[in-house]
Amino acid sequence: MPHDIALIFGRYARQTLRSRFQILFGILMPLLYLLFFGPLLTGLPLGGDGDSWQILVPGLLLQLSLFGASFAGFGLIIDNSTGVAERMRVTPVSRAALLLGRVLRDALLFMFQAVLLVLVAVLMGLRAPLGGVLIGFAFVGLLTVSLASLSYALAMRVSTPQEFGPVINALTMPAMLLSGLMLPMTLGPAWLDVLSHFTPFRYLVDAVRDAYTGAYATGHMLYGVLVALGLAALAVTVGTRAFAKAGA
């Protein structure tokens, strides 16, 4: 299994390294929020511990994973349409490795983009403990594993980007609005705050925000870790079964 994962990871990692546009373009939207939305929050009471940068940057990190990893399945749709996936089916490579190799590439890519985002945020005024920053990167990796696995599972069930795109948009936009990525949900009405607790991403956002203020032993952190690990385990299981059933 490790050898098979390394083979698949190597193939898609080389593919990514040949496309610098893909590496840099993925960070564009969070970076624009950081540059043009972040300064508007400076000095405003946002109803939580930490300053505006410690509240905004964790949300942007998870936004990076939410939108980037959710659309990872587009690459698999292209592989299916060009016959690449079909040629992989006849190899002795583990079916689980066909998923995990891709997911590992995605996780490292978005963690690299997260590092770039944090470096720009530091230049703009972010101050956070190193431990909190590293915890944030770990959550980015776990969320990427979860969403990329589900994205690939969906890509195995649809045949065209026209089918794939609307489904992803219909799921990611409510998740972004209800998770409090931009601003804490406690700023909204009580009913909206309650509704947001049914979105798993809310717990990850709260955990990373606590980490960025140096608060590690909190309820938010505990719930965030449990949700992140549980979601990753569930998503990898679903993705692996989708690849196995498809024979890919």
mmCIF file of C-alpha atoms in Angstrom:
data_model
loop_
_atom_site.group_PDB
_atom_site.id
_atom_site.type_symbol
_atom_site.label_atom_id
_atom_site.label_comp_id
_atom_site.label_asym_id
_atom_site.label_seq_id
_atom_site.Cartn_x
_atom_site.Cartn_y
_atom_site.Cartn_z
ATOM 1 C CA MET A 1 0.000 0.000 0.000
ATOM 2 C CA PRO A 2 2.663 2.660 0.854
ATOM 3 C CA HIS A 3 4.492 1.867 -2.390
ATOM 4 C CA ASP A 4 1.294 2.185 -4.420
ATOM 5 C CA ILE A 5 0.367 5.459 -2.711
ATOM 6 C CA ALA A 6 3.855 6.820 -3.431
ATOM 7 C CA LEU A 7 3.514 5.914 -7.129
ATOM 8 C CA ILE A 8 0.167 7.685 -7.516
ATOM 9 C CA PHE A 9 1.286 10.639 -5.404
ATOM 10 C CA GLY A 10 4.449 11.022 -7.479
ATOM 11 C CA ARG A 11 2.513 11.085 -10.731
ATOM 12 C CA TYR A 12 0.099 13.802 -9.633
ATOM 13 C CA ALA A 13 2.737 15.760 -7.718
ATOM 14 C CA ARG A 14 4.842 16.023 -10.880
ATOM 15 C CA GLN A 15 1.739 17.070 -12.778
ATOM 16 C CA THR A 16 1.086 19.825 -10.225
ATOM 17 C CA LEU A 17 4.683 21.057 -10.197
ATOM 18 C CA ARG A 18 4.515 21.518 -13.971
ATOM 19 C CA SER A 19 1.548 23.866 -13.488
ATOM 20 C CA ARG A 20 2.683 26.860 -11.443
ATOM 21 C CA PHE A 21 -0.572 28.555 -12.406
ATOM 22 C CA GLN A 22 -2.516 25.905 -10.469
ATOM 23 C CA ILE A 23 -0.347 26.383 -7.378
ATOM 24 C CA LEU A 24 -0.726 30.153 -7.259
ATOM 25 C CA PHE A 25 -4.261 30.588 -8.572
ATOM 26 C CA GLY A 26 -5.749 28.434 -5.826
ATOM 27 C CA ILE A 27 -4.712 30.944 -3.178
ATOM 28 C CA LEU A 28 -6.077 33.948 -5.077
ATOM 29 C CA MET A 29 -9.551 34.194 -3.504
ATOM 30 C CA PRO A 30 -8.428 33.910 0.158
ATOM 31 C CA LEU A 31 -5.618 36.338 -0.613
ATOM 32 C CA LEU A 32 -8.055 38.888 -2.029
ATOM 33 C CA TYR A 33 -10.195 38.580 1.105
ATOM 34 C CA LEU A 34 -7.076 39.089 3.190
ATOM 35 C CA LEU A 35 -5.944 42.180 1.278
ATOM 36 C CA PHE A 36 -9.277 43.934 0.713
ATOM 37 C CA PHE A 37 -11.571 42.630 3.470
ATOM 38 C CA GLY A 38 -9.143 42.243 6.366
ATOM 39 C CA PRO A 39 -8.301 45.970 6.750
ATOM 40 C CA LEU A 40 -12.033 46.745 7.097
ATOM 41 C CA LEU A 41 -12.155 44.685 10.298
ATOM 42 C CA THR A 42 -9.197 46.312 12.036
ATOM 43 C CA GLY A 43 -10.265 47.707 15.378
ATOM 44 C CA LEU A 44 -13.841 46.433 15.160
ATOM 45 C CA PRO A 45 -15.325 44.441 18.086
ATOM 46 C CA LEU A 46 -15.880 40.983 16.613
ATOM 47 C CA GLY A 47 -17.193 39.283 19.709
ATOM 48 C CA GLY A 48 -14.322 36.901 20.336
ATOM 49 C CA ASP A 49 -10.856 36.600 21.804
ATOM 50 C CA GLY A 50 -7.994 37.941 19.728
ATOM 51 C CA ASP A 51 -7.759 40.749 17.215
ATOM 52 C CA SER A 52 -9.356 40.898 13.786
ATOM 53 C CA TRP A 53 -6.463 39.099 12.065
ATOM 54 C CA GLN A 54 -6.622 36.213 14.537
ATOM 55 C CA ILE A 55 -10.304 35.831 13.674
ATOM 56 C CA LEU A 56 -10.132 36.324 9.910
ATOM 57 C CA VAL A 57 -6.993 34.346 8.980
ATOM 58 C CA PRO A 58 -8.161 30.988 10.457
ATOM 59 C CA GLY A 59 -11.366 31.314 8.457
ATOM 60 C CA LEU A 60 -9.448 32.041 5.264
ATOM 61 C CA LEU A 61 -7.222 29.010 5.826
ATOM 62 C CA LEU A 62 -10.227 26.719 6.011
ATOM 63 C CA GLN A 63 -11.878 28.532 3.114
ATOM 64 C CA LEU A 64 -8.812 27.610 1.075
ATOM 65 C CA SER A 65 -9.456 23.934 1.772
ATOM 66 C CA LEU A 66 -13.229 24.181 1.462
ATOM 67 C CA PHE A 67 -13.254 25.533 -2.070
ATOM 68 C CA GLY A 68 -10.002 24.048 -3.334
ATOM 69 C CA ALA A 69 -10.442 20.468 -2.151
ATOM 70 C CA SER A 70 -14.155 20.362 -2.989
ATOM 71 C CA PHE A 71 -13.338 20.881 -6.662
ATOM 72 C CA ALA A 72 -10.494 18.351 -6.723
ATOM 73 C CA GLY A 73 -12.778 15.858 -8.449
ATOM 74 C CA PHE A 74 -12.595 17.844 -11.689
ATOM 75 C CA GLY A 75 -9.184 16.286 -12.313
ATOM 76 C CA LEU A 76 -10.594 12.789 -11.953
ATOM 77 C CA ILE A 77 -13.411 13.583 -14.387
ATOM 78 C CA ILE A 78 -10.767 14.586 -16.929
ATOM 79 C CA ASP A 79 -8.841 11.369 -16.246
ATOM 80 C CA ASN A 80 -12.026 9.371 -16.823
ATOM 81 C CA SER A 81 -12.834 11.164 -20.070
ATOM 82 C CA THR A 82 -9.323 10.761 -21.486
ATOM 83 C CA GLY A 83 -8.969 7.108 -20.538
ATOM 84 C CA VAL A 84 -6.263 7.595 -17.898
ATOM 85 C CA ALA A 85 -8.391 6.134 -15.109
ATOM 86 C CA GLU A 86 -9.339 3.179 -17.295
ATOM 87 C CA ARG A 87 -5.694 2.360 -17.940
ATOM 88 C CA MET A 88 -5.037 2.498 -14.191
ATOM 89 C CA ARG A 89 -7.789 -0.071 -13.591
ATOM 90 C CA VAL A 90 -5.811 -2.828 -15.277
ATOM 91 C CA THR A 91 -2.715 -2.255 -13.130
ATOM 92 C CA PRO A 92 -2.098 -4.138 -9.856
ATOM 93 C CA VAL A 93 -2.083 -0.854 -7.920
ATOM 94 C CA SER A 94 -4.333 -0.890 -4.851
ATOM 95 C CA ARG A 95 -7.699 0.745 -5.455
ATOM 96 C CA ALA A 96 -7.377 2.605 -2.137
ATOM 97 C CA ALA A 97 -3.986 3.942 -3.255
ATOM 98 C CA LEU A 98 -5.598 5.471 -6.341
ATOM 99 C CA LEU A 99 -7.576 7.657 -3.963
ATOM 100 C CA LEU A 100 -4.996 8.228 -1.228
ATOM 101 C CA GLY A 101 -2.201 9.170 -3.632
ATOM 102 C CA ARG A 102 -4.363 11.911 -5.108
ATOM 103 C CA VAL A 103 -5.567 13.071 -1.692
ATOM 104 C CA LEU A 104 -2.025 13.274 -0.326
ATOM 105 C CA ARG A 105 -1.031 15.485 -3.249
ATOM 106 C CA ASP A 106 -4.015 17.747 -2.574
ATOM 107 C CA ALA A 107 -3.260 17.975 1.157
ATOM 108 C CA LEU A 108 0.360 19.017 0.583
ATOM 109 C CA LEU A 109 -0.632 21.500 -2.113
ATOM 110 C CA PHE A 110 -3.169 23.307 0.072
ATOM 111 C CA MET A 111 -0.892 23.253 3.093
ATOM 112 C CA PHE A 112 1.776 24.942 0.957
ATOM 113 C CA GLN A 113 -0.766 27.557 -0.112
ATOM 114 C CA ALA A 114 -1.768 27.977 3.536
ATOM 115 C CA VAL A 115 1.855 28.757 4.436
ATOM 116 C CA LEU A 116 1.941 31.465 1.755
ATOM 117 C CA LEU A 117 -1.332 32.916 3.048
ATOM 118 C CA VAL A 118 -0.069 33.072 6.639
ATOM 119 C CA LEU A 119 3.177 34.733 5.544
ATOM 120 C CA VAL A 120 1.226 37.479 3.773
ATOM 121 C CA ALA A 121 -1.033 37.822 6.820
ATOM 122 C CA VAL A 122 2.001 38.281 9.079
ATOM 123 C CA LEU A 123 3.168 41.120 6.837
ATOM 124 C CA MET A 124 -0.259 42.718 7.226
ATOM 125 C CA GLY A 125 -0.263 42.506 11.018
ATOM 126 C CA LEU A 126 -1.145 38.965 12.095
ATOM 127 C CA ARG A 127 0.459 37.917 15.389
ATOM 128 C CA ALA A 128 -0.142 34.347 16.510
ATOM 129 C CA PRO A 129 1.854 31.732 18.461
ATOM 130 C CA LEU A 130 3.825 29.266 16.360
ATOM 131 C CA GLY A 131 1.982 26.347 17.951
ATOM 132 C CA GLY A 132 -1.354 27.822 16.937
ATOM 133 C CA VAL A 133 -0.173 28.375 13.369
ATOM 134 C CA LEU A 134 1.010 24.761 13.099
ATOM 135 C CA ILE A 135 -2.309 23.523 14.480
ATOM 136 C CA GLY A 136 -4.033 25.572 11.800
ATOM 137 C CA PHE A 137 -1.977 23.850 9.113
ATOM 138 C CA ALA A 138 -2.921 20.458 10.567
ATOM 139 C CA PHE A 139 -6.619 21.345 10.320
ATOM 140 C CA VAL A 140 -6.102 22.474 6.722
ATOM 141 C CA GLY A 141 -4.573 19.086 5.944
ATOM 142 C CA LEU A 142 -7.369 17.119 7.623
ATOM 143 C CA LEU A 143 -10.112 19.163 5.978
ATOM 144 C CA THR A 144 -8.437 18.738 2.589
ATOM 145 C CA VAL A 145 -8.281 14.967 3.058
ATOM 146 C CA SER A 146 -11.987 14.916 3.927
ATOM 147 C CA LEU A 147 -13.298 17.134 1.157
ATOM 148 C CA ALA A 148 -10.977 15.835 -1.566
ATOM 149 C CA SER A 149 -12.010 12.256 -0.776
ATOM 150 C CA LEU A 150 -15.695 13.160 -1.021
ATOM 151 C CA SER A 151 -15.048 15.163 -4.175
ATOM 152 C CA TYR A 152 -13.367 12.184 -5.853
ATOM 153 C CA ALA A 153 -16.208 9.928 -4.722
ATOM 154 C CA LEU A 154 -18.697 12.259 -6.397
ATOM 155 C CA ALA A 155 -16.531 12.452 -9.525
ATOM 156 C CA MET A 156 -16.747 8.663 -9.830
ATOM 157 C CA ARG A 157 -20.541 8.934 -10.056
ATOM 158 C CA VAL A 158 -20.858 11.750 -12.613
ATOM 159 C CA SER A 159 -19.546 11.886 -16.146
ATOM 160 C CA THR A 160 -19.264 15.581 -16.998
ATOM 161 C CA PRO A 161 -18.102 18.809 -15.318
ATOM 162 C CA GLN A 162 -21.567 20.231 -16.018
ATOM 163 C CA GLU A 163 -23.012 17.720 -13.552
ATOM 164 C CA PHE A 164 -20.200 18.024 -11.031
ATOM 165 C CA GLY A 165 -19.920 21.808 -10.708
ATOM 166 C CA PRO A 166 -23.495 22.694 -9.667
ATOM 167 C CA VAL A 167 -23.523 19.996 -6.984
ATOM 168 C CA ILE A 168 -20.293 21.278 -5.452
ATOM 169 C CA ASN A 169 -21.476 24.890 -5.555
ATOM 170 C CA ALA A 170 -24.775 23.941 -3.922
ATOM 171 C CA LEU A 171 -22.894 22.335 -1.027
ATOM 172 C CA THR A 172 -19.935 24.665 -0.518
ATOM 173 C CA MET A 173 -21.746 28.012 -0.482
ATOM 174 C CA PRO A 174 -24.114 27.176 2.428
ATOM 175 C CA ALA A 175 -21.183 25.572 4.245
ATOM 176 C CA MET A 176 -19.149 28.769 3.908
ATOM 177 C CA LEU A 177 -22.016 31.011 5.035
ATOM 178 C CA LEU A 178 -22.981 28.861 8.030
ATOM 179 C CA SER A 179 -19.496 28.000 9.286
ATOM 180 C CA GLY A 180 -18.499 31.554 10.184
ATOM 181 C CA LEU A 181 -15.419 31.601 7.977
ATOM 182 C CA MET A 182 -15.461 35.352 7.531
ATOM 183 C CA LEU A 183 -16.883 36.465 10.882
ATOM 184 C CA PRO A 184 -17.881 34.656 14.098
ATOM 185 C CA MET A 185 -21.433 33.338 13.953
ATOM 186 C CA THR A 186 -22.018 34.774 17.429
ATOM 187 C CA LEU A 187 -22.345 38.171 15.754
ATOM 188 C CA GLY A 188 -25.531 37.032 14.018
ATOM 189 C CA PRO A 189 -29.008 36.334 15.365
ATOM 190 C CA ALA A 190 -29.443 33.454 17.794
ATOM 191 C CA TRP A 191 -31.287 31.215 15.311
ATOM 192 C CA LEU A 192 -28.451 31.520 12.789
ATOM 193 C CA ASP A 193 -25.858 30.741 15.459
ATOM 194 C CA VAL A 194 -27.802 27.619 16.450
ATOM 195 C CA LEU A 195 -28.183 26.522 12.818
ATOM 196 C CA SER A 196 -24.453 26.879 12.236
ATOM 197 C CA HIS A 197 -23.735 24.189 14.837
ATOM 198 C CA PHE A 198 -25.167 21.631 12.411
ATOM 199 C CA THR A 199 -22.321 22.467 10.024
ATOM 200 C CA PRO A 200 -19.155 20.501 10.889
ATOM 201 C CA PHE A 201 -16.912 23.246 9.551
ATOM 202 C CA ARG A 202 -18.089 25.551 12.343
ATOM 203 C CA TYR A 203 -16.227 23.427 14.902
ATOM 204 C CA LEU A 204 -13.013 23.488 12.879
ATOM 205 C CA VAL A 205 -13.142 27.271 12.508
ATOM 206 C CA ASP A 206 -13.681 27.804 16.223
ATOM 207 C CA ALA A 207 -10.806 25.442 17.069
ATOM 208 C CA VAL A 208 -8.314 27.173 14.776
ATOM 209 C CA ARG A 209 -9.330 30.599 16.097
ATOM 210 C CA ASP A 210 -8.671 29.405 19.635
ATOM 211 C CA ALA A 211 -5.284 28.072 18.529
ATOM 212 C CA TYR A 212 -4.366 31.424 16.991
ATOM 213 C CA THR A 213 -4.942 33.106 20.354
ATOM 214 C CA GLY A 214 -2.850 30.495 22.171
ATOM 215 C CA ALA A 215 -5.829 28.757 23.805
ATOM 216 C CA TYR A 216 -5.223 25.056 23.205
ATOM 217 C CA ALA A 217 -7.080 23.306 26.051
ATOM 218 C CA THR A 218 -10.600 24.468 25.218
ATOM 219 C CA GLY A 219 -13.897 22.856 24.373
ATOM 220 C CA HIS A 220 -13.716 24.311 20.890
ATOM 221 C CA MET A 221 -10.361 22.603 20.343
ATOM 222 C CA LEU A 222 -11.652 19.248 21.574
ATOM 223 C CA TYR A 223 -14.751 19.350 19.395
ATOM 224 C CA GLY A 224 -12.744 20.590 16.426
ATOM 225 C CA VAL A 225 -10.240 17.736 16.634
ATOM 226 C CA LEU A 226 -12.966 15.102 17.046
ATOM 227 C CA VAL A 227 -15.007 16.452 14.134
ATOM 228 C CA ALA A 228 -11.941 16.805 11.880
ATOM 229 C CA LEU A 229 -10.718 13.260 12.563
ATOM 230 C CA GLY A 230 -14.199 11.745 12.311
ATOM 231 C CA LEU A 231 -14.966 13.551 9.065
ATOM 232 C CA ALA A 232 -11.624 12.488 7.558
ATOM 233 C CA ALA A 233 -12.167 8.836 8.495
ATOM 234 C CA LEU A 234 -15.703 8.840 7.092
ATOM 235 C CA ALA A 235 -14.718 10.617 3.886
ATOM 236 C CA VAL A 236 -11.751 8.327 3.153
ATOM 237 C CA THR A 237 -13.993 5.302 3.699
ATOM 238 C CA VAL A 238 -16.616 6.663 1.305
ATOM 239 C CA GLY A 239 -13.996 7.596 -1.274
ATOM 240 C CA THR A 240 -12.247 4.235 -1.097
ATOM 241 C CA ARG A 241 -15.517 2.369 -1.568
ATOM 242 C CA ALA A 242 -16.390 4.553 -4.555
ATOM 243 C CA PHE A 243 -13.077 3.684 -6.232
ATOM 244 C CA ALA A 244 -13.464 0.005 -5.421
ATOM 245 C CA LYS A 245 -17.017 -0.198 -6.790
ATOM 246 C CA ALA A 246 -15.980 1.604 -9.963
ATOM 247 C CA GLY A 247 -13.082 -0.763 -10.447
ATOM 248 C CA ALA A 248 -10.680 2.166 -10.468
#
